[in-house]
Structure formats: structure tokens, C-alpha cells
Coordinates of C-alpha atoms in Angstrom, one line a residue:
X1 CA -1.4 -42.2 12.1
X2 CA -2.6 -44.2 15.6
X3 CA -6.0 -43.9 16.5
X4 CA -4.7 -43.7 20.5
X5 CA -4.9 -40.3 21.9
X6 CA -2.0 -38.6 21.9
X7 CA -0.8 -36.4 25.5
X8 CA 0.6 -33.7 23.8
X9 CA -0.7 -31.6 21.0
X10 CA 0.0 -33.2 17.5
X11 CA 1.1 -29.8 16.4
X12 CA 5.1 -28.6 16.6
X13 CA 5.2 -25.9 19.1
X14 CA 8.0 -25.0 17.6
X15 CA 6.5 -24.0 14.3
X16 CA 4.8 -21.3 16.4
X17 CA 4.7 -18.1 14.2
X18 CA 2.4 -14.5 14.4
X19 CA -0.4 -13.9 12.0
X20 CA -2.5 -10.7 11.5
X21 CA -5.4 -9.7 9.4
X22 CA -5.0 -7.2 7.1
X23 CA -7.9 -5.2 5.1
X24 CA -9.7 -6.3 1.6
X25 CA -9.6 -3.9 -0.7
X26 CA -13.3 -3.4 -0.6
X27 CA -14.7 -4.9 2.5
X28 CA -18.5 -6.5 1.8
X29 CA -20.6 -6.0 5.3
X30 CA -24.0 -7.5 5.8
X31 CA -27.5 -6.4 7.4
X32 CA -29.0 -8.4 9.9
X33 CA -32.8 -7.4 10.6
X34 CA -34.5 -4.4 10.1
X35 CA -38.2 -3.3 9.4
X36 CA -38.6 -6.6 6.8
X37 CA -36.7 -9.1 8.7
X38 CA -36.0 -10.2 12.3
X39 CA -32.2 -10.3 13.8
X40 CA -30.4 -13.5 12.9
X41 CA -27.7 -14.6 15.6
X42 CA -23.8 -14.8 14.0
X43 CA -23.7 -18.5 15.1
X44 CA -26.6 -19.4 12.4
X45 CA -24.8 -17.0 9.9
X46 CA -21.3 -17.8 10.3
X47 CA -22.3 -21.5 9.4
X48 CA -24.4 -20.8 6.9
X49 CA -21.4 -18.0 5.0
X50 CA -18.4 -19.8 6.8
X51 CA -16.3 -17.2 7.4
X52 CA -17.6 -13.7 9.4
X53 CA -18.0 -10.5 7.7
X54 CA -15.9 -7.2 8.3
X55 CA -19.2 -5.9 10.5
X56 CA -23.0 -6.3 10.8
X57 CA -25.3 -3.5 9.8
X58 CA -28.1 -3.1 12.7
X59 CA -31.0 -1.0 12.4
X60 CA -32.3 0.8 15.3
X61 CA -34.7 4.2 16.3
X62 CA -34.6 6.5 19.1
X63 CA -37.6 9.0 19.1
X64 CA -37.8 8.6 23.6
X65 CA -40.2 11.9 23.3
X66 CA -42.9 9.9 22.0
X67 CA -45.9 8.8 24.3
X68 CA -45.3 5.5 22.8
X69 CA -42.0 4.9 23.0
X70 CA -40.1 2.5 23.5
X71 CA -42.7 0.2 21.8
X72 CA -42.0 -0.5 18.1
X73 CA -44.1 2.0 16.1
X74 CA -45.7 -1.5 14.4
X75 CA -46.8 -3.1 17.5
X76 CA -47.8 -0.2 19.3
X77 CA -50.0 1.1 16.3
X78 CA -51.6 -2.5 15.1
X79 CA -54.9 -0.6 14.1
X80 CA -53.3 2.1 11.9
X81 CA -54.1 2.4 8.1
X82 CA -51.1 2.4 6.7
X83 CA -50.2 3.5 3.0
X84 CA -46.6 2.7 3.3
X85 CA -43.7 1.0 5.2
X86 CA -43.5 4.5 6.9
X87 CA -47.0 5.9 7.7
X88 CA -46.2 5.6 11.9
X89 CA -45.0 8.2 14.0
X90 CA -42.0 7.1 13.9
X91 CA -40.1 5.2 11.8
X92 CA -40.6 0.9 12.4
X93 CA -37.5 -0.2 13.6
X94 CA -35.9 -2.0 16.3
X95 CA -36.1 0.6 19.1
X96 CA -33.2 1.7 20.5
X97 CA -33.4 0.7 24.5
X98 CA -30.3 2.9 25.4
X99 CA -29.9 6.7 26.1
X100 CA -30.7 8.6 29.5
X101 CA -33.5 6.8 30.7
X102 CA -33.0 3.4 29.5
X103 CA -30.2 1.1 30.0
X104 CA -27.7 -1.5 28.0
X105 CA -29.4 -4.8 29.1
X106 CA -31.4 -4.8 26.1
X107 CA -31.3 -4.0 22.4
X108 CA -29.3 -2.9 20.6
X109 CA -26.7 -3.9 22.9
X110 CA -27.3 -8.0 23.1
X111 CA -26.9 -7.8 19.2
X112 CA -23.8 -5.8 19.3
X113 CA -22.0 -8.6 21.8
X114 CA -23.1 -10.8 20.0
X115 CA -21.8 -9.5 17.0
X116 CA -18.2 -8.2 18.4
X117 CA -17.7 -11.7 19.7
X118 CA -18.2 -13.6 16.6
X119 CA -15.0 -11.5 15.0
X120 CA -17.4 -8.8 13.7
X121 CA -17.3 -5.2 14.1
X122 CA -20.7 -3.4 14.2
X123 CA -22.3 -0.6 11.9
X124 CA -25.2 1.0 13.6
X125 CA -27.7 2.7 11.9
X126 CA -29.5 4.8 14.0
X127 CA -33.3 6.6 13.0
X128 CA -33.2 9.9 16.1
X129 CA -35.5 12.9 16.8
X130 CA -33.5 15.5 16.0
X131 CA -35.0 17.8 18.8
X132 CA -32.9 15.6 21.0
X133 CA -30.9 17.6 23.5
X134 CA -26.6 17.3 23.6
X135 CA -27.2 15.0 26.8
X136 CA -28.6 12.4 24.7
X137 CA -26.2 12.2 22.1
X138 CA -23.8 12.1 25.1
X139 CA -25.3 9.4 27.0
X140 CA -25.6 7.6 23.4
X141 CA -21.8 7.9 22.7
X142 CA -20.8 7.0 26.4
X143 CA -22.5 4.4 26.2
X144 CA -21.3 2.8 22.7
X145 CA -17.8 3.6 23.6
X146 CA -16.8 -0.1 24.8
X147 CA -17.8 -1.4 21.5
X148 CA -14.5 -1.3 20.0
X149 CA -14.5 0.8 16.1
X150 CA -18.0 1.0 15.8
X151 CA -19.4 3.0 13.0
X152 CA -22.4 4.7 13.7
X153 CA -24.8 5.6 10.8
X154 CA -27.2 8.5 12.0
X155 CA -30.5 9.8 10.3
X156 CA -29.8 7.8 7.0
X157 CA -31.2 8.4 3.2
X158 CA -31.2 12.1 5.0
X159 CA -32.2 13.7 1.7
X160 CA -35.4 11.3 1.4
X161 CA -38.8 12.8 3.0
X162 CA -39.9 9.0 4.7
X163 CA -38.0 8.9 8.0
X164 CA -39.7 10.2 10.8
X165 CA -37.0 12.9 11.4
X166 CA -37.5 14.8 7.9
X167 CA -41.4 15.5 8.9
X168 CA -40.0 17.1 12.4
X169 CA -37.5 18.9 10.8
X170 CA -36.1 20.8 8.0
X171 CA -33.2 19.5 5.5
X172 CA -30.8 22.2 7.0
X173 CA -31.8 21.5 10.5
X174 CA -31.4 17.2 9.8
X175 CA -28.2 18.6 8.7
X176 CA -27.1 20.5 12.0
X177 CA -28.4 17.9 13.8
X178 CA -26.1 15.5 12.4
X179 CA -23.2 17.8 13.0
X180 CA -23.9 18.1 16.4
X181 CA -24.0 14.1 16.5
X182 CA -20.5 14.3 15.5
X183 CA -19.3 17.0 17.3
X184 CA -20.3 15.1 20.5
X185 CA -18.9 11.5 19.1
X186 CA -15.5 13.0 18.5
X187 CA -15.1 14.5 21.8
X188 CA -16.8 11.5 24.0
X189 CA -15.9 8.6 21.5
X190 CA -13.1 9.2 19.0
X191 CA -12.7 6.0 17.8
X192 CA -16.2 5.9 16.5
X193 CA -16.7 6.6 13.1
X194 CA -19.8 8.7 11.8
X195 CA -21.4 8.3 8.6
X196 CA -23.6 10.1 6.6
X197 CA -25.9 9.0 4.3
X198 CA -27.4 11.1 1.3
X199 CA -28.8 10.6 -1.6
X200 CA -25.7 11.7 -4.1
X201 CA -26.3 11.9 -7.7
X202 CA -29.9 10.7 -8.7
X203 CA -29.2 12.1 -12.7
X204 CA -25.5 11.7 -14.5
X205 CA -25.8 15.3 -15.7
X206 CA -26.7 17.5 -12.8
X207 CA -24.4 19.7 -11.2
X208 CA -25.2 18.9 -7.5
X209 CA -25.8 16.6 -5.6
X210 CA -29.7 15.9 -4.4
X211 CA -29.9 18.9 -1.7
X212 CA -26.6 19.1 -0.9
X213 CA -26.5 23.0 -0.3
X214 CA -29.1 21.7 2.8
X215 CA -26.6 19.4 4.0
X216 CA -22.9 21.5 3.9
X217 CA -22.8 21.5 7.7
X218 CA -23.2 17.4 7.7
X219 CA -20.9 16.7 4.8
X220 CA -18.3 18.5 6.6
X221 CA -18.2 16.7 10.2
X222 CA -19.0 13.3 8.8
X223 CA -16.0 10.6 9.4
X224 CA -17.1 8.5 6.6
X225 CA -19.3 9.3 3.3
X226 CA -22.6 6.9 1.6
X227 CA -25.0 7.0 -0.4
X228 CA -27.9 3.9 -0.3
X229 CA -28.3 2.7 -4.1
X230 CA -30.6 -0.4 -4.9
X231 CA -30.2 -1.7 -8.7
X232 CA -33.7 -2.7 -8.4
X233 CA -36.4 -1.7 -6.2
X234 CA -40.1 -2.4 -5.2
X235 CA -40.5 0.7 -2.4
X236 CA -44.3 -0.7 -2.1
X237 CA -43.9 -3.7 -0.1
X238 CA -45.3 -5.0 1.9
X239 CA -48.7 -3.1 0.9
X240 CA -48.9 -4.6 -2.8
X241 CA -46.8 -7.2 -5.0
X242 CA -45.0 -6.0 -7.7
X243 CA -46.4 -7.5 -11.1
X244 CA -47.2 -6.4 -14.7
X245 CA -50.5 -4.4 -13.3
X246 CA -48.6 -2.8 -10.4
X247 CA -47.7 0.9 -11.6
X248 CA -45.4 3.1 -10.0
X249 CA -44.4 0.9 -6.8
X250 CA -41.1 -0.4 -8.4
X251 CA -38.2 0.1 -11.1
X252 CA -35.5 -1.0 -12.4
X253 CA -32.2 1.1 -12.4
X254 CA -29.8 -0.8 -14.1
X255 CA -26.4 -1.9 -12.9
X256 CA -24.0 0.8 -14.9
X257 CA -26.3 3.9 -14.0
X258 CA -26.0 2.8 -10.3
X259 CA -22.4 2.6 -10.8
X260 CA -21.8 6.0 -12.6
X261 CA -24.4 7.8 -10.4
X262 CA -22.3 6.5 -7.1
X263 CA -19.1 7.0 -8.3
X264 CA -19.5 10.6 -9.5
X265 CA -21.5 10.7 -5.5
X266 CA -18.1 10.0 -4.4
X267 CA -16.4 11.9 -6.3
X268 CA -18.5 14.9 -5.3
X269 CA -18.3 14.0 -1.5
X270 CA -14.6 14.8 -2.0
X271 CA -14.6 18.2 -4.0
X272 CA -17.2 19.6 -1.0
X273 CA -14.5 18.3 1.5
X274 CA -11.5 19.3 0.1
X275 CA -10.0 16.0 0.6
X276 CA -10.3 12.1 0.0
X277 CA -13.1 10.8 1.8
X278 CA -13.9 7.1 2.6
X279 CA -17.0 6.2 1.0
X280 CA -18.8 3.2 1.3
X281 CA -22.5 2.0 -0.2
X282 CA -24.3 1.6 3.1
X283 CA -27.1 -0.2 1.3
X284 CA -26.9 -2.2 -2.0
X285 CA -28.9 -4.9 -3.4
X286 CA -31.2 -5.5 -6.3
X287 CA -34.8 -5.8 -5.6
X288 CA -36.0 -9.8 -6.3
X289 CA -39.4 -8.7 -6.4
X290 CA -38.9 -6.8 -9.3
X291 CA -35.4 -8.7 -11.1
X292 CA -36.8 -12.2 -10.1
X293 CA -33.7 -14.7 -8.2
X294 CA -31.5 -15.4 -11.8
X295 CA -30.9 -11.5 -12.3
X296 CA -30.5 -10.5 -8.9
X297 CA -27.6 -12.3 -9.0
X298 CA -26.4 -11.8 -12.2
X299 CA -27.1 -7.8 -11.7
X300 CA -25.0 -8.1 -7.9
X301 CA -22.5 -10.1 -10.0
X302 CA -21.8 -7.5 -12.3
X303 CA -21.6 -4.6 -9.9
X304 CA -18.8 -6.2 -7.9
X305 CA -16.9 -7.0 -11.6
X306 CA -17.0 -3.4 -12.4
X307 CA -15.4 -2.6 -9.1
X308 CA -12.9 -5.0 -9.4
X309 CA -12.4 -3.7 -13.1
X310 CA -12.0 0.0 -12.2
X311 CA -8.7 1.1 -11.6
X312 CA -9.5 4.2 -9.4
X313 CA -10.4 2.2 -6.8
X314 CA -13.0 5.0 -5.3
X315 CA -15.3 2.7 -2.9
X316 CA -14.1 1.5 0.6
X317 CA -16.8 -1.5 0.7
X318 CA -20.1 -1.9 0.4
X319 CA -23.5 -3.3 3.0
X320 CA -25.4 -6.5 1.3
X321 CA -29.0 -5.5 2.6
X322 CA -30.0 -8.0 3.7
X323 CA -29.5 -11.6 5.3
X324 CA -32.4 -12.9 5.9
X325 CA -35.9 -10.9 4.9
X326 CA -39.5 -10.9 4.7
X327 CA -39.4 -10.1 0.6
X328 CA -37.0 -11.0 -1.7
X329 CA -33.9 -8.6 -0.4
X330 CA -32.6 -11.5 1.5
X331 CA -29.6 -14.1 1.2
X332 CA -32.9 -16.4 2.9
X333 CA -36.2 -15.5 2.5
X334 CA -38.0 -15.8 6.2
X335 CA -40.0 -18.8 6.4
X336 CA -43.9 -17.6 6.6
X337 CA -44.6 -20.3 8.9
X338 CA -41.8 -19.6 11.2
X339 CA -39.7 -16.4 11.6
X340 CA -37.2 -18.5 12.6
X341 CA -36.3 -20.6 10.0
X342 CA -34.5 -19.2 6.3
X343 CA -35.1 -20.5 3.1
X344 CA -31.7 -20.1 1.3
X345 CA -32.2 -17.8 -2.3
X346 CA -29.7 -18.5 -5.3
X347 CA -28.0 -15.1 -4.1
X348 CA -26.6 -17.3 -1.1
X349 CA -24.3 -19.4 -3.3
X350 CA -23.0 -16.0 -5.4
X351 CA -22.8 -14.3 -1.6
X352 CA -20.4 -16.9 -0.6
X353 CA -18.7 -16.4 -4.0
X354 CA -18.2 -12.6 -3.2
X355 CA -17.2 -12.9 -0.3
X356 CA -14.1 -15.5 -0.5
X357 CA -12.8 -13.4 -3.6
X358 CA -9.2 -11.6 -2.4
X359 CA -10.7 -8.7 -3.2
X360 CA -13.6 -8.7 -1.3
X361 CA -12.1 -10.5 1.8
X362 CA -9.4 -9.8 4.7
X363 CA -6.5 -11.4 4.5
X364 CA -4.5 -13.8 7.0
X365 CA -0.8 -12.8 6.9
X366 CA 2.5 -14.1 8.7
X367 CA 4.0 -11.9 11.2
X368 CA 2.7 -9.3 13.3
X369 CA 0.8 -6.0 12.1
X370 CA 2.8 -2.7 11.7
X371 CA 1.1 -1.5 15.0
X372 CA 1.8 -4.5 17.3
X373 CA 5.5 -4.3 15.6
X374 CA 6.2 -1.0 16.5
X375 CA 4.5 -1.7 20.3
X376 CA 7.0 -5.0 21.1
X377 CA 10.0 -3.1 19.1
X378 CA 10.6 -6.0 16.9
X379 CA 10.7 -6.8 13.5
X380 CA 7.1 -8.2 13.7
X381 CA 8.7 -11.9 11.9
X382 CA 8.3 -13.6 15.6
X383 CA 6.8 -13.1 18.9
X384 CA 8.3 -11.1 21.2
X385 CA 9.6 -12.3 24.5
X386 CA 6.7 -13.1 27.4
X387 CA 7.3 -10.5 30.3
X388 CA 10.3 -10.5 32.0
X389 CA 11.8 -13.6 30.0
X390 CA 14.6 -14.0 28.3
X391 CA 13.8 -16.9 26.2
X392 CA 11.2 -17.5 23.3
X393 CA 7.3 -17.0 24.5
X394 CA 5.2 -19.6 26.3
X395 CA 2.4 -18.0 26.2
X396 CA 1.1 -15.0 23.3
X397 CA -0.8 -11.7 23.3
X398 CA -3.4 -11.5 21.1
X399 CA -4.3 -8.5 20.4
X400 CA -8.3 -7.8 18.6
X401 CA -8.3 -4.5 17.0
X402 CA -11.3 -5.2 14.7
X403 CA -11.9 -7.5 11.4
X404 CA -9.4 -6.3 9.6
X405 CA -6.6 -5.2 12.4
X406 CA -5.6 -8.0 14.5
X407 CA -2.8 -10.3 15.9
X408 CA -3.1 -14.1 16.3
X409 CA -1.2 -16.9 16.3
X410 CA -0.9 -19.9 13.3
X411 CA -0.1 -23.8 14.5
X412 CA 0.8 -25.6 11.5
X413 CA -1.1 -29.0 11.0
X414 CA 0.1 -31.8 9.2
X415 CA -1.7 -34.5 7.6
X416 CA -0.2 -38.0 6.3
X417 CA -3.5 -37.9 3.9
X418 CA -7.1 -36.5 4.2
X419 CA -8.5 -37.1 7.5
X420 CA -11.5 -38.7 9.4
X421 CA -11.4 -37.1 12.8
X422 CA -9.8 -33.3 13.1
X423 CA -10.5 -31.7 16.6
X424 CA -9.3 -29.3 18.8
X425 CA -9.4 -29.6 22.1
X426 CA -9.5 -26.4 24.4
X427 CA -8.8 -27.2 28.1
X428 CA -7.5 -26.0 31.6
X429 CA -7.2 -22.2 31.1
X430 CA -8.2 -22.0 27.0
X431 CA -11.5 -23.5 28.1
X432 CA -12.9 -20.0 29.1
X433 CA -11.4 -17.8 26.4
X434 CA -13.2 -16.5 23.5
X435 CA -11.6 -17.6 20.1
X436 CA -12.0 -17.4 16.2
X437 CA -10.3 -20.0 14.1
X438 CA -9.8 -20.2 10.7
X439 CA -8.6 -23.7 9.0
X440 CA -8.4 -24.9 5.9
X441 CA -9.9 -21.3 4.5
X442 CA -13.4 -21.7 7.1
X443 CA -13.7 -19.9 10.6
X444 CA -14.7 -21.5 13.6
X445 CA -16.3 -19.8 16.6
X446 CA -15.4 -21.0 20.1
X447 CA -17.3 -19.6 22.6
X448 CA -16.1 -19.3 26.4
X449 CA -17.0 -22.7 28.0
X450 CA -16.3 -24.6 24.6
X451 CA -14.4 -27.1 25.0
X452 CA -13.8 -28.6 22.0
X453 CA -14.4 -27.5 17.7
X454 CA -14.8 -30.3 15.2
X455 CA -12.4 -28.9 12.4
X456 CA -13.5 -31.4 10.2
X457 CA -16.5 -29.1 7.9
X458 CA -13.8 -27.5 6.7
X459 CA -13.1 -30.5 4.7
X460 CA -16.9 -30.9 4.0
X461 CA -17.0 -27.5 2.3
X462 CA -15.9 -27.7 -1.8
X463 CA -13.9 -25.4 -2.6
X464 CA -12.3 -24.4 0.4
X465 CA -8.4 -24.9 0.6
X466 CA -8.9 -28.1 3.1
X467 CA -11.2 -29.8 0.6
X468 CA -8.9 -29.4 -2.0
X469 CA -5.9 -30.6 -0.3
X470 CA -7.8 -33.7 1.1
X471 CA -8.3 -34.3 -2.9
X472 CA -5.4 -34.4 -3.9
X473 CA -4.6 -37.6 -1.8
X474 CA -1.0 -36.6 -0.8
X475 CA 0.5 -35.5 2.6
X476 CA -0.2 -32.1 3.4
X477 CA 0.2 -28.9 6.0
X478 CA -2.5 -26.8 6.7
X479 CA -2.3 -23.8 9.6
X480 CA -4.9 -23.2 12.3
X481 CA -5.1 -19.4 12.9
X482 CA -6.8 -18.5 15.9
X483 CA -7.9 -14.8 17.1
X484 CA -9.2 -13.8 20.4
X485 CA -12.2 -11.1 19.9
X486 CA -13.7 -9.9 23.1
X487 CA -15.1 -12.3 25.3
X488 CA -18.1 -10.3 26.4
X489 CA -18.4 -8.4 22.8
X490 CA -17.2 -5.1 24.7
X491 CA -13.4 -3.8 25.1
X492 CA -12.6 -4.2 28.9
X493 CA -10.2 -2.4 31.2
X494 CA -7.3 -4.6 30.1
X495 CA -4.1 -5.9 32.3
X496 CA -1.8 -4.3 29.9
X497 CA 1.4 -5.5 31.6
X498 CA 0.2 -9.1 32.3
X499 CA -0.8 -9.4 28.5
X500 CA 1.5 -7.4 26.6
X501 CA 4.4 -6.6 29.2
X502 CA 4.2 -2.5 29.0
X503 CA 1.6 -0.1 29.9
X504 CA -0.2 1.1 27.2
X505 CA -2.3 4.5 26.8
X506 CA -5.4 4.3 28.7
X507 CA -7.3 5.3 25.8
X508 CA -5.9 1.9 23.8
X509 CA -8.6 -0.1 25.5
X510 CA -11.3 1.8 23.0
X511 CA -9.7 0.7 20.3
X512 CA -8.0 -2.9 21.7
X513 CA -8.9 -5.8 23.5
X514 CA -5.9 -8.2 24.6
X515 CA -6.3 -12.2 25.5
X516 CA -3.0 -13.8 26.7
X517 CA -3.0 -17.2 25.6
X518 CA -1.4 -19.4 28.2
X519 CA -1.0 -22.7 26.5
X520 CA -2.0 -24.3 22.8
X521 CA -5.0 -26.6 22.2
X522 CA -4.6 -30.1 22.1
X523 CA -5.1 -31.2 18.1
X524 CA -6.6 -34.7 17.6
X525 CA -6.0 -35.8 13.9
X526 CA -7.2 -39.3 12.6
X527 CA -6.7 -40.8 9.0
X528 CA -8.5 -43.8 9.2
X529 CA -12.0 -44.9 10.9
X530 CA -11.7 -45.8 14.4
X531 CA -12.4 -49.3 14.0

């Protein structure tokens, strides 16, 4: 193939065809800061994983009663003597800047843009008083409404007696608190999912599950149903190092009483409710500290086998805790000297492992989803007509639903033999949109302003589909998929007949965000040096 610059893209319009993503059969989510670690931007982690995750857990607080608030409990307590993680007034995590007297300029909300723009949806676990009036759950759901399916985890590990909101309240009122939480989400923000996180089954032969005649009221309004579970644990850190002299800070579970203990959690989840009830593992890991790197990942390893193995497919996906952390619950372990440098752990390589198995993982599939199928009234097999034409589509409608529900478009790619230079260029009115691309089995972020993504790492990454097609050292064809999350991170008033060519409900921009895609990039392939 010339080296000279081609005018045209060197991909066939005509080979045009939909794509959409379609779920994993148990999705694998990842934290990103909390009380051990600091937040991590999705640029740094989508390189570092190379492809994004389903959503991002965020950990956040809201006690705006306090005379301290909205200082972090750490920082505006330096002097306290502390006996663990959780001896402040209220609970040491990111605070939540939101609500009725604050506003969305700050955290949580930068992270959650910065999240939904990345391809990510966002799980937000939220630490509240629960002597909170209605108005602030209001204001809280009104104001997490334009962040697309978020799901909202409130007053986690509820059964536990560390959070700040069990020493204000009692288990049945952390219960009715909860309810009310998601009596006020459903009404003000439907499409947000609540979760609740217990405790479940602590020992295989008890009846019940840890206090769960306190928490009847909250198992029956949740959307979704958890339980944290750890295979190992060392609850003492920061405050001592687990070691051979260290009693009663630590422990080791073991992977199959983890497994049965959650399972029969879920199981029990659904005879309260009457009815099948997602369930997910809104925390999981195994401790470092105590397992050491090797069994950490061996332990993490066999967990997700035994999912895989078990044919009554009971869990909905699980939260890796965490990405990058202080201890030894991170992919990276946080640089002492520098909080903003990671130090990558052998459970990075197994991570990426996980999380490119089918099973784990969306998938990329021709045509349109069932939903954008049914919208156009077509088959879903090709693009419907652009707006008042009668000929095949210049430009698409993408359509962002979340990481598992959306429409894009694939441009085949050929290749005489593995290449030098891969590149697409974005420009005129593609310059300012908001893209994810995946090539070659690695995603690509293009940001608005980006003008042009160097496609060629997916050839530097072994094992990915590119790298072994460039191996083989024949002509191939390789698609570039490209999705349009929100620009801004947040679901805006859309221009449903510009983008789509009907008017759709006005409560589809909660759940939808639409990008009309006016022309294709420019693709600059290159087999050979340049000189």
C-alpha cells in the first residue's frame, strides 16, 4: 500500500453495517477510590485494562448535619485517636458535595462525567444520615437523574455496626430509611436502580439471613440485591500489619464458603421477595495482606471458574474492589512516594484475563439492538433511512443506552499485511463529538477536540485479535466499531427528530443519549516504514 495520503477514507462506505453491545453474562465492575485509595481518571485505566468496564463503583458520604461537614471526616479530625478505619463521626469517605445546599460543580459529579464519557455507567455508593428529611433524598435524586442508569448503592454492609449511620440509628430504622430512599428514587428517577447491601448468610446452616427480620421493609423496595463478601480480609488496616503475631485483625474465608454463603444469600433474597431478584457482589476481592499476591489471584481465579461452572447462573456480576489502593486490595498498589503513580500487582495481568473472557465481557454484535429495531421499524440487519430520505443513510444515529445497551456503527478495515501506521483521523464536524472505539478487540477513547487516535496499540497488545492477525502474516479485515457515549458524561435534552427522525417520549432522554454522525473518519493505513 502507498505511503501518499489518501483523500478519501481507506475504508468502503459501502460495507457500512450497525453494531450494538449486548450484556455479559456476568458483568465484572471495578472501584475507583475510596477511604484506602484516591480516584483514578478512566483515561489512566482504560489504557492500563484496554477495554472499559460495565460501570465504576464510587464511594461517597452525605452526613450535611454535621458541624464539620463537608470536610472529609480524616482531614477535619487529623488529631483524633483512632482505633479503626471508622472511629470519626462520620464515616471517611469522599464527601458527597450535592444535595440542598451544595451544588454539582464538584464531587461526586466530575467523577461521574468522567466516567459516563469513557463508555462507563456509574454505581454510586452512598454512606447518608438517615435523619435526613424527604427533601434531601429529593434533591439527591433530581439531581442524579441526567446520569443515564445509574445505580445507586445506599447505607451499604447495612447489617454491619461500623458505618456512621448504624450508631444514629437502629437496624429497623436503617431499614425504613432505605425504603424511603427508594420510594423517592422511583417516583423522581425511575431509571435509577437501588441496591441494597446486607450481609446475607455469614454460616451455611442458619435459617436466616444476618438480621433480616430488621431489614423486611428494605428487602422489599430495593431494585437490585448484594451482599459484600471478601475471600480474605485484614479489617485492621491501616492501624497494624497483618503478620504471624497479629491476632484477630484478619482471616481467611476460603473461596467455596464464600461461594455457598452468597449463593444461598441470593437464594434467600428471592424467597423474601417472592420473585427473582438481580443480585450482584457489590464488593469482592481477596485480601493481599493476608493471601500474599500468588493466592490472591489464584483464590479470584477460582471464584470466577466456579461461576462459570454453575449452571444456575444466580449472580448478575460482581465489583472488583479495588483499582488502585493504599494496601494490597488493589490492581496497583499506590505509590508511597506519590499518590499519583500505581505500581501494577500480579492481580493486573489475571484482571485483564477476566475481563476479556466472553463470559465476563459485553459483546459487539451486527445489527441493531431489539429496542432501536423496534424504534426505526426495521429488521435491525441495516440502518434505517436518514430523515426524510429515500435512499440509504449518509449520516447514522447512535444511540448510548449504557455499557451493555447501545447502537454504533462498524467500518471494516483491510490490511494487505500487518501494518506500520494505523490512524484515524476525526475532522470537520467528528472533531467535536465524543467517541469510543473498539479495534482489533482494544477500545479507544476520543475525546471532543481529538482529532486524531493512533490505532496502532492494538497491534502492540498480545493476545488481542489485531495482534494475532498481524502474526499470521496474511491479508486481513478487521472492523472499527465506534459508539458515541455522552459528550458531557450527562444525558441532554436531545433533538430527537434531527438524530433519529421521530419524536421520542420525553422521558427517553433518562435513559438515552443520541449523537448523529455526519460523516466517517478518514483511515490512514501504512504497511511499510515511510522511508
Amino acid at each position: 500500500m502507498s505511503s501518499k495520503p489518501r483523500k478519501k477514507t481507506d475504508a468502503d462506505e459501502k460495507k457500512i453495517y450497525p453494531v450494538h453491545l449486548t450484556p455479559a453474562k456476568c458483568r465484572i465492575d471495578l472501584g475507583d477510590g475510596s477511604e484506602r485509595g484516591e480516584y483514578v481518571n478512566q483515561d489512566y485505566i482504560l489504557q492500563v485494562l484496554g477495554k472499559p468496564m460495565h460501570a465504576i463503583n464510587l464511594m461517597y458520604c452525605y452526613y450535611p448535619k454535621d458541624e464539620t461537614w463537608p470536610l472529609r471526616a480524616s482531614k477535619a479530625y487529623p488529631d483524633r485517636e483512632i482505633t479503626f478505619a471508622w472511629d470519626y463521626p462520620y464515616d471517611d469517605y469522599f464527601p458527597y458535595l450535592g444535595g440542598l445546599h451544595g451544588n454539582r460543580d464538584g464531587e461526586p459529579f466530575t467523577c461521574m462525567r468522567d466516567v459516563r464519557r469513557h463508555g462507563q455507567e456509574v454505581v454510586l455508593t452512598l454512606t447518608m444520615d438517615p435523619t435526613l428529611p424527604e427533601e434531601e433524598i429529593v434533591q439527591i435524586a433530581r439531581e442524579l437523574r441526567p446520569f443515564g442508569r445509574l445505580l445507586v448503592r445506599i447505607n451499604h454492609e447495612a447489617t454491619g455496626s461500623w458505618f456512621s449511620f448504624n450508631k444514629r440509628a437502629s437496624y429497623e430504622e436503617v431499614s425504613d430509611f432505605f425504603a424511603k430512599c427508594c420510594e423517592v428514587f422511583h417516583r423522581e428517577a425511575p431509571h435509577i436502580k437501588v441496591i441494597l447491601c446486607l450481609d446475607g448468610y455469614k454460616d451455611p446452616k442458619a435459617k436466616k439471613m444476618e438480621k433480616e427480620d430488621s431489614f423486611l421493609s428494605a428487602i422489599a423496595a430495593a431494585d437490585i440485591v448484594s451482599v459484600d463478601r471478601y475471600l480474605a480480609l485484614h479489617w485492621g488496616w491501616p492501624l497494624d500489619v497483618a503478620d504471624k503475631d497479629t491476632k484477630g485483625s484478619y482471616t481467611r474465608y476460603g473461596t467455596e464458603t464464600i461461594y455457598t454463603l452468597t449463593k444461598k444469600s441470593a437464594k434467600r433474597y428471592n424467597e423474601l421477595r417472592g420473585k427473582k431478584t438481580p443480585m450482584v457482589l457489590s464488593e469482592l476481592n481477596a485480601d493481599g495482606d493476608v493471601t500474599g499476591p500468588y493466592d490472591q489471584v489464584r483464590m479470584m481465579e477460582d471464584f470466577c471458574g466456579m461461576l462459570k461452572a454453575d449452571p444456575d447462573k444466580w449472580l448478575n456480576g460482581f465489583t472488583f474492589y479495588q483499582f488502585r489502593d493504599r494496601g494490597h486490595l488493589g490492581l496497583e498498589m499506590e505509590d508511597p512516594n506519590n499518590p499519583n503513580v500505581g505500581i501494577p500487582c500480579p492481580m493486573l495481568d489475571a484482571f485483564r484475563g477476566l475481563i476479556a473472557d466472553p463470559y465476563f465481557s459485553a459483546s459487539v454484535k451486527a445489527g441493531l439492538s431489539r429496542s432501536s429495531a423496534k424504534q426505526y421499524g426495521t429488521d435491525g440487519k441495516a440502518f434505517p433511512k436518514a430523515p426524510g430520505s429515500k435512499a440509504a443513510p449518509k449520516s447514522y444515529s447512535l444511540r448510548w443506552g449504557d455499557s451493555e445497551d447501545a447502537d454504533g456503527i462498524a467500518m471494516p478495515l483491510s490490511f494487505d499485511k500487518a501494518p506500520h501506521f494505523c490512524e484515524a483521523y476525526f475532522e470537520g464536524d467528528l472533531k467535536d463529538l465524543n467517541l469510543m472505539l473498539e479495534f482489533g478487540g482494544v477500545w479507544f477513547y476520543k475525546a471532543p477536540g481529538t482529532e486524531v487516535v493512533d490505532l496502532m496499540p492494538a497491534f502492540f497488545r498480545a493476545g488481542s485479535k489485531a495482534h494475532k492477525k498481524a502474526k499470521t502474516g496474511r491479508a486481513f479485515e478487521l472492523p472499527l466499531h465506534i459508539f458515541a457515549p455522552p459528550a458531557t458524561g450527562e444525558n441532554e435534552v436531545p433533538a430527537p427528530e434531527a438524530v433519529t427522525g421521530r419524536t421520542l417520549p420525553e422521558d427517553d432522554r433518562w435513559i438515552n443519549s443520541y449523537t448523529l454522525l455526519t460523516s466517517l473518519p478518514r483511515i490512514r493505513i501504512r504497511t511499510s516504514p515511510i522511508m
